[in-house]
Every structure is written in structure tokens, then in C-alpha cells.
XYZ file of C-alpha atoms in Angstrom:
351
model
C -4.274 25.690 13.786
C -2.960 22.726 16.503
C -5.001 24.680 19.479
C -8.024 24.908 17.728
C -7.956 21.245 16.479
C -6.909 19.948 19.831
C -9.266 22.045 21.536
C -12.008 19.671 20.419
C -10.720 16.796 22.037
C -10.097 18.396 25.038
C -6.273 18.436 24.884
C -4.683 22.106 25.189
C -1.318 22.984 24.273
C -0.451 24.514 27.199
C 0.047 21.371 29.233
C 1.230 19.242 26.202
C 3.992 18.706 23.575
C 3.923 18.408 19.888
C 6.216 17.567 16.956
C 6.320 16.580 13.414
C 6.163 12.428 13.130
C 7.202 9.726 10.433
C 8.091 10.154 7.018
C 4.670 9.675 5.376
C 4.678 11.476 2.162
C 1.209 11.720 2.032
C -0.168 12.752 5.117
C 0.847 15.154 7.507
C 1.509 13.387 11.127
C 2.524 15.146 14.531
C 2.880 13.014 17.822
C 1.101 15.068 20.612
C 2.528 13.977 24.318
C 0.096 15.404 26.823
C 0.466 14.251 30.714
C -2.491 11.421 30.406
C -1.394 9.965 27.313
C 0.128 10.130 23.441
C -1.733 10.333 20.353
C -0.969 11.412 16.513
C -2.864 13.883 15.066
C -2.993 13.648 11.217
C -3.759 16.052 8.562
C -5.793 14.098 5.339
C -4.381 15.160 1.902
C -7.312 16.465 0.455
C -5.336 16.805 -2.668
C -4.605 12.936 -3.002
C -8.088 11.756 -0.989
C -10.745 14.213 -2.549
C -13.301 13.123 -0.114
C -12.033 12.429 3.498
C -15.169 11.566 4.675
C -15.246 8.469 2.713
C -12.414 7.379 4.465
C -13.665 8.612 7.933
C -17.247 6.523 6.862
C -15.133 3.201 6.208
C -13.049 3.415 9.140
C -16.201 3.916 11.727
C -18.135 0.751 9.296
C -14.607 -1.327 10.100
C -14.306 -0.502 13.634
C -17.716 -1.411 14.791
C -17.868 -4.748 13.028
C -14.822 -5.443 14.197
C -16.124 -4.298 17.747
C -18.674 -6.561 17.656
C -17.092 -9.638 15.610
C -13.635 -9.374 16.434
C -13.084 -6.852 19.645
C -9.588 -8.528 20.313
C -8.279 -7.085 17.120
C -6.121 -4.232 17.154
C -7.618 -1.552 14.958
C -6.519 1.820 15.081
C -9.209 4.015 14.226
C -9.732 8.296 14.912
C -10.850 9.219 18.413
C -14.276 10.742 18.804
C -14.115 15.019 19.571
C -16.197 15.773 22.290
C -19.249 16.219 20.407
C -18.380 12.530 18.968
C -16.770 13.587 15.939
C -13.693 11.381 14.370
C -12.964 14.027 11.539
C -12.300 17.510 12.123
C -12.721 20.033 8.987
C -11.631 23.882 9.394
C -10.062 26.062 7.084
C -6.751 24.445 6.915
C -7.634 21.277 6.121
C -9.112 17.730 7.480
C -7.610 16.304 10.736
C -8.009 13.290 13.255
C -6.835 12.256 16.081
C -5.616 8.479 16.914
C -3.971 6.834 19.898
C -0.522 6.699 20.184
C -0.081 2.699 20.617
C 3.311 2.624 23.312
C 6.158 0.296 22.897
C 5.641 -0.311 19.141
C 7.453 0.639 16.350
C 7.883 0.570 12.886
C 10.629 -0.395 10.135
C 11.381 1.313 6.455
C 14.141 -1.172 5.379
C 13.373 -5.107 5.760
C 16.747 -6.773 6.726
C 15.269 -10.047 7.899
C 13.304 -12.194 5.967
C 11.141 -13.145 9.468
C 10.509 -9.232 9.190
C 8.639 -9.696 5.788
C 6.847 -12.821 7.611
C 5.782 -10.674 10.173
C 4.407 -7.823 7.786
C 2.935 -10.113 5.603
C 1.085 -12.041 8.650
C -0.398 -8.781 9.896
C -1.872 -7.792 6.362
C -2.821 -11.333 5.878
C -4.469 -11.153 9.171
C -6.373 -8.123 8.375
C -8.159 -9.394 5.085
C -8.609 -12.350 6.970
C -10.479 -10.887 10.193
C -12.950 -8.828 7.798
C -13.279 -11.800 5.345
C -17.213 -11.863 6.232
C -17.900 -7.814 6.152
C -19.425 -6.875 3.345
C -17.344 -5.275 1.160
C -20.210 -3.501 -0.572
C -20.180 -1.008 2.169
C -17.327 0.964 1.831
C -16.163 3.757 -0.214
C -13.745 3.762 -2.854
C -11.257 6.569 -1.790
C -8.915 6.540 -4.603
C -10.741 5.244 -7.747
C -8.987 3.110 -10.234
C -5.644 3.219 -7.879
C -5.095 -0.622 -9.052
C -6.813 -0.780 -12.634
C -4.226 -2.304 -14.631
C -6.143 -1.447 -17.818
C -6.299 2.014 -16.946
C -2.719 2.409 -16.083
C -2.064 0.569 -19.671
C -4.452 3.300 -21.146
C -2.637 6.323 -19.759
C 0.420 5.140 -21.054
C -0.670 4.804 -24.543
C -1.769 8.328 -24.375
C 1.653 9.319 -22.955
C 3.069 7.462 -25.838
C 1.112 9.474 -28.239
C 1.724 13.134 -26.707
C 5.501 12.647 -25.311
C 8.523 14.426 -27.060
C 10.448 12.795 -29.503
C 13.218 13.480 -27.191
C 11.902 11.656 -23.907
C 10.908 8.892 -26.300
C 14.192 8.563 -27.448
C 15.390 8.107 -24.137
C 13.052 5.909 -23.336
C 12.973 3.120 -25.941
C 13.711 0.274 -24.193
C 11.202 0.540 -21.607
C 8.539 1.451 -23.620
C 9.446 -1.842 -25.567
C 9.777 -4.141 -22.524
C 6.061 -2.686 -21.235
C 4.220 -3.533 -24.906
C 5.876 -6.504 -24.992
C 4.358 -7.756 -21.577
C 0.752 -6.804 -22.164
C 0.143 -10.396 -21.520
C 0.094 -9.401 -17.596
C -2.568 -6.510 -18.186
C -4.423 -9.397 -20.549
C -4.498 -11.513 -17.545
C -5.663 -9.301 -15.690
C -8.661 -8.248 -17.427
C -9.702 -12.111 -17.634
C -9.557 -11.742 -13.766
C -12.183 -9.152 -13.135
C -13.831 -9.613 -16.420
C -14.606 -13.508 -15.548
C -14.810 -12.691 -11.894
C -12.608 -15.370 -11.409
C -11.214 -14.381 -7.639
C -13.639 -12.398 -4.792
C -13.456 -8.795 -3.982
C -12.125 -8.389 -0.524
C -11.367 -5.832 2.087
C -7.947 -4.983 1.246
C -5.184 -2.264 2.161
C -3.928 -1.549 -0.963
C -0.236 0.011 0.594
C 1.917 -2.871 2.267
C 4.839 -1.215 2.077
C 6.256 -2.424 6.159
C 6.171 1.074 7.490
C 2.290 0.471 7.456
C 2.807 -2.230 10.088
C 3.257 -1.543 13.669
C 5.951 -4.392 15.814
C 6.301 -4.746 19.469
C 9.589 -4.621 20.807
C 10.277 -8.037 19.904
C 9.902 -7.497 16.222
C 5.932 -9.101 16.385
C 3.352 -7.584 14.251
C 0.771 -5.851 15.978
C -1.334 -4.415 13.239
C -1.235 -2.200 10.097
C -2.017 1.216 10.286
C -2.265 3.519 7.166
C -6.148 2.565 6.191
C -7.130 5.249 4.152
C -6.566 3.606 1.132
C -8.278 0.601 2.588
C -11.342 -0.337 0.093
C -12.860 -3.493 -1.898
C -9.659 -4.947 -3.891
C -8.572 -8.110 -4.852
C -6.017 -10.091 -2.535
C -3.519 -9.482 -5.531
C -3.004 -5.937 -4.566
C -1.971 -6.378 -1.150
C 0.576 -9.558 -1.696
C 1.615 -7.946 -4.932
C 2.685 -4.726 -3.093
C 4.787 -6.684 -0.599
C 6.506 -8.226 -3.125
C 7.183 -5.022 -5.210
C 8.716 -3.527 -1.771
C 9.852 -6.637 0.155
C 12.080 -8.683 -2.373
C 14.977 -6.704 -3.184
C 17.581 -5.373 -0.993
C 17.477 -1.919 -3.178
C 14.592 0.154 -3.250
C 13.017 1.997 -6.143
C 15.326 4.591 -6.209
C 18.228 2.455 -6.864
C 20.401 3.719 -10.061
C 22.385 0.761 -9.957
C 20.318 -1.808 -11.440
C 22.909 -4.521 -10.644
C 21.999 -3.871 -6.931
C 18.229 -5.265 -7.570
C 17.309 -8.835 -6.927
C 14.843 -11.041 -5.793
C 15.550 -12.614 -2.288
C 14.211 -15.846 -2.776
C 14.012 -16.111 1.260
C 11.983 -13.436 1.862
C 9.736 -14.516 -0.732
C 9.176 -17.373 1.250
C 8.675 -15.517 4.025
C 6.020 -13.315 2.373
C 4.029 -16.733 1.491
C 4.309 -18.924 4.822
C 3.583 -15.090 6.509
C 0.127 -13.949 4.292
C -0.786 -18.019 3.859
C -0.260 -18.234 7.914
C -3.586 -16.083 8.173
C -5.024 -16.444 4.832
C -4.268 -19.975 4.052
C -7.715 -21.226 4.701
C -9.537 -18.089 3.040
C -8.328 -17.658 -0.188
C -9.983 -19.616 -3.027
C -8.095 -22.370 -5.480
C -8.668 -19.585 -7.908
C -6.745 -17.025 -5.687
C -3.803 -19.181 -4.689
C -3.614 -20.110 -8.228
C -2.670 -16.353 -8.990
C -0.153 -15.664 -5.959
C 2.682 -15.787 -8.280
C 1.162 -13.607 -10.682
C 0.222 -11.092 -7.680
C 4.090 -9.878 -7.559
C 4.208 -9.267 -11.624
C 1.092 -7.214 -11.483
C 1.875 -4.917 -9.003
C 5.191 -4.159 -10.315
C 3.952 -4.250 -14.068
C 1.500 -1.500 -12.700
C 4.419 0.666 -11.208
C 6.994 0.710 -13.754
C 4.016 1.941 -16.511
C 3.058 4.662 -13.619
C 6.602 5.888 -13.303
C 7.114 5.433 -16.975
C 3.889 7.137 -17.740
C 5.007 10.156 -15.798
C 8.363 10.277 -17.388
C 6.858 10.349 -21.014
C 4.118 13.063 -19.876
C 6.600 15.396 -18.151
C 6.744 14.661 -14.823
C 3.216 15.976 -13.812
C 2.190 13.411 -11.390
C 5.212 12.197 -9.163
C 6.975 15.264 -10.114
C 11.094 14.704 -10.316
C 13.881 15.496 -7.876
C 16.338 15.466 -11.089
C 16.340 15.316 -14.519
C 14.958 11.545 -15.552
C 14.115 10.588 -12.394
C 10.903 8.686 -13.362
C 12.849 7.050 -16.449
C 15.396 5.842 -13.662
C 12.536 4.536 -11.435
C 11.022 3.214 -14.591
C 13.999 1.010 -15.297
C 14.257 -0.107 -11.814
C 10.678 -1.415 -11.288
C 11.638 -3.210 -14.923
C 14.517 -4.687 -13.900
C 13.012 -6.164 -10.640
C 10.185 -7.623 -12.872
C 12.806 -9.132 -15.309
C 14.508 -10.678 -12.235
C 10.948 -11.744 -11.325
C 10.177 -13.696 -14.273
C 13.349 -15.476 -14.239
C 12.698 -16.869 -11.159
C 8.799 -17.855 -11.745
C 9.614 -21.620 -12.166
C 11.915 -21.395 -8.858
C 9.130 -19.441 -6.703
C 6.510 -21.374 -8.157
C 7.857 -25.237 -6.835
C 8.503 -23.239 -3.669
C 4.692 -22.386 -3.692
C 3.796 -26.280 -4.097
C 6.119 -27.607 -1.556
C 5.707 -24.890 1.579
C 3.732 -25.854 4.158
C 2.414 -23.375 6.224
């Protein structure tokens, strides 16, 4: 399989080395070492991304725009084959080859606010350099990915069809989701009223999607398959969800879940250092809301999957998605309790 694909790039395994790379859960990735340079080979998960051609088209359009309008920006896009194709389709699936960025690394766990600052700055920079790109040119690679209205509808459908046992085990969590329906109402007000602009956003702003240099300074963002039209609250909200707590979404000891104020400030300062002069006044009013939006939505998704017999995320042990839903709800509770304090931090910050 690898020989067939790499040969289209003029690379032969007889004088190369190949090894699995990274710990991504969606696409399968290998590092290719050759005498002339190193590369990343990736297989697109066509079960998740139904039309990989749309991803390829998006990346090509963004690359051409940046080459013309911001050539100094480090944009990691697929390399062409000898026939000029940036996406290779074989009987084994869809593949693309990227240059390997030397002297770079990524983090899976944040330990310092400065790391959160660098991540937030890079995602902000990504949207900033593309602020004038015609976002209507981009294809939707994951339909309704961050559609909170749909996620709440799916939750209600799961409630109607769930077993009595699972309903009983999750009654408190169900009540919390229902009691905070106002978060959905705010989202629907934003969408129906066109209160904030649609932008080019990443939609998956975990820290391991940022490349850092040897001094832990941000270089660029990677894993661009979810780049599509959206609202800035998706990117900022996902950073809130994954950066703020010292415990990740798999933690079952809810006492370990917290909101680190210094990490919140780092997200705000980092993102606004790039987007402060780009975001509208209305967008800035929803900065705090972005955390509520994304954490609440992920809690709904985990709880919906638990009620639906774990058909989407799967389950590594009984009650796995129930625990993850409880984890996210606890994070949201911590966030809501600190909302006034976080708002003061935003109004007094200088970026």
C-alpha cells in the first residue's frame, strides 16, 4: 500500500523509513524518512469525512490565497504528486503527503499558561490572516459539527428512546442539561439574528493541533480537515473546554476538575493579541459565552451517546460516556460559578 502511494511522489521505500506517527484518533498518520527529507503521510478517515475531496479543495483554495496575500504565513498543505494531485485515491482509501516541519513539536497536555497563550495566538492568527478570504468558497467538511440546536434535538430524541436503566443512571445530568437550555437559546439568537460574522475557523483547537518550536513558541496550526465556515466561538470555546482544567475529559474524579484563571487569561490575551482588532464589538461580547457554548455542547454529545447505547463515540468501559458527560457538566459548573470574575478579567485586560 505505502509503495503504491509514495511512488506517485517519487519516493521509494527501498531507500526510506516509515513509522506510525502521533496519537490522532481520526486519521492514520506515518512519518516518512528519506535521504532528501522527511514527510508526513496521512490517510483520511472517510468514515468521518464523507467527502475528502472537499477537504482537499478547501486546502487548495486557502493555500493559493495565502501564497498571494500572506506568503510569510506557515501553512502546511498537501504536497503534489508527480501528476500534480494533492489527494491520492486508492483501493485502500484517500491519502495525502505533507512536508515534515523540522525542529517542531506539539503538546498533549498544557502545564503552563504561556503554552495556552501560544496556542490561542496561533489559532487567532490563523483566522486573522484569512479574515478577508471569501468564506463562502469553503465546503462544509463536517455538516452541523457545531450546530448546538441540532445537538439539543438529538438529545431530546435520545431521551424518548433511552432505556429506563440509562435514564435512571443519568437523571441528574439530564436535569442539568434541560435547566441550561438558555445556552441553546443564546446560540439560536446569534444564528437567526446574524449577530456575529461567519469566519474561516479551525473548529478543533486542542493544543496538539499547534506546532511549537524548540523554545515553545507557536509556529502554526495543523490538522486542517475541519477548517470551514463558522463562528469564532467555536475556536475560542474549544480552547476553553480543553485548556482550562488541569484534568481532561476522561477524569472520573470530579473533584479534580477546575478552571484555572491564569489559563483563561492566557487564552484571552493570546487570541486577542491576533484578533483584538478584527473581532467586532458584538463578537467580543460573546467571548465568555464561547466557553459555555462548547462545554455545554460536548456534555450534550456525551450524554446523548450514553442514552443511545454508545453508538457514536463507543465505550471503553460501562458508563464511559456517562462519566464523560458528568466531567463536562462539572467543568461547566465551575465555569459558570466564575463567570463574573472572568468577565472582570476580560474588561480590565490589556492586550
